[in-house]
Structure formats: structure tokens, C-alpha cells
Amino acid sequence: MTYQDFKKYSVRQQIYAIHQYAHFLTLTTVGDCITRLSALDDFYVEYKYNITTLQVSVDAFKDTDNLTSYLDELSLPNFG
């Protein structure tokens, strides 16, 4: 799946694609907002869910600078 194809999908279709094809990386919670970070082919996806308002949002990005806030959450394998 390409980044451009994913961006054309409705939010419902994006969530389905995340659950079916993405690789889960980490989960963060800030207040009432839960964010799941996943990797899908050559881009990343944030799936945000507010447990109080039940609002859902999906944001896809390719720029790895957007991963900075997750660095404390991610663990990478130790090679060597």
C-alpha cells in the first residue's frame, strides 16, 4: 500500500488498513488520549482515540522527525 493510497481512504478504511496490514510499534497515553504508532510499508501511522469523547483521528507521515516524541517508548534490537 502506498502512502498516497492510504491518504485517499476514509478514516474507517484507514483504521481497517492499520488493523490488517500495519506493524504495531508502541502505544502512548496522555490524559484521555491513547495513541498507537504503527508502521505500514514505507510510512508511519498514528491512530489516536480519546476515551472520554470517543473521537478518533488518523495521521500518516513519512518524515522520521515525527518519531522524536516516541524515542523513549521504542526499543530497538541490540545488534552485535
Coordinates of C-alpha atoms in Angstrom, one line a residue:
M1 CA 0.0 0.0 0.0
T2 CA 1.3 3.4 -0.9
Y3 CA 1.2 6.5 1.3
Q4 CA -0.9 8.3 -1.3
D5 CA -3.4 5.4 -1.4
F6 CA -3.7 5.4 2.3
K7 CA -4.3 9.1 2.5
K8 CA -7.2 8.8 -0.1
Y9 CA -9.0 6.3 2.2
S10 CA -11.8 7.4 4.6
V11 CA -10.9 7.2 8.3
R12 CA -12.8 4.0 8.6
Q13 CA -10.8 2.4 5.7
Q14 CA -7.6 3.7 7.2
I15 CA -8.4 2.1 10.6
Y16 CA -9.2 -1.2 8.8
A17 CA -5.8 -1.0 6.9
I18 CA -4.0 -0.3 10.2
H19 CA -5.5 -3.3 11.9
Q20 CA -5.0 -5.6 8.9
Y21 CA -1.6 -4.6 7.5
A22 CA 0.4 -2.3 9.8
H23 CA 3.1 -3.4 12.2
F24 CA 2.4 -2.1 15.8
L25 CA 5.3 -0.2 17.2
T26 CA 4.2 1.4 20.5
L27 CA 1.3 2.8 22.5
T28 CA 1.3 6.1 24.5
T29 CA -1.3 7.6 26.7
V30 CA -1.6 11.3 27.5
G31 CA -4.6 12.3 29.6
D32 CA -7.6 10.7 27.9
C33 CA -5.9 10.3 24.6
I34 CA -4.4 6.9 23.6
T35 CA -2.1 6.9 20.6
R36 CA -1.0 3.8 18.7
L37 CA 2.0 4.2 16.4
S38 CA 2.4 1.7 13.6
A39 CA 4.5 1.2 10.5
L40 CA 2.8 0.5 7.2
D41 CA 5.1 -0.2 4.3
D42 CA 7.3 2.9 3.9
F43 CA 5.4 5.3 6.2
Y44 CA 4.1 5.6 9.8
V45 CA 0.6 5.9 11.1
E46 CA -0.7 7.4 14.4
Y47 CA -4.1 6.2 15.4
K48 CA -5.5 8.5 18.2
Y49 CA -8.5 7.6 20.3
N50 CA -10.0 9.8 23.1
I51 CA -11.6 7.6 25.7
T52 CA -13.8 10.4 27.0
T53 CA -15.1 12.0 23.8
L54 CA -14.8 8.8 21.7
Q55 CA -13.1 10.9 18.9
V56 CA -10.8 9.1 16.6
S57 CA -8.2 10.5 14.3
V58 CA -5.6 9.0 12.0
D59 CA -2.4 10.7 10.8
A60 CA 0.1 9.2 8.3
F61 CA 3.6 10.6 7.8
K62 CA 6.8 9.7 6.1
D63 CA 9.1 12.2 7.9
T64 CA 11.0 10.3 10.6
D65 CA 11.4 13.6 12.5
N66 CA 7.8 13.0 13.7
L67 CA 9.1 9.9 15.6
T68 CA 11.1 12.0 18.0
S69 CA 8.4 12.0 20.7
Y70 CA 8.3 8.2 20.6
L71 CA 12.1 7.6 21.1
D72 CA 11.7 6.9 24.8
E73 CA 8.9 4.4 24.1
L74 CA 10.5 2.4 21.3
S75 CA 13.1 -0.3 21.9
L76 CA 15.3 -1.4 19.0
P77 CA 17.1 -4.8 18.9
N78 CA 20.7 -4.9 20.0
F79 CA 23.0 -5.9 17.2
G80 CA 26.4 -7.2 18.0

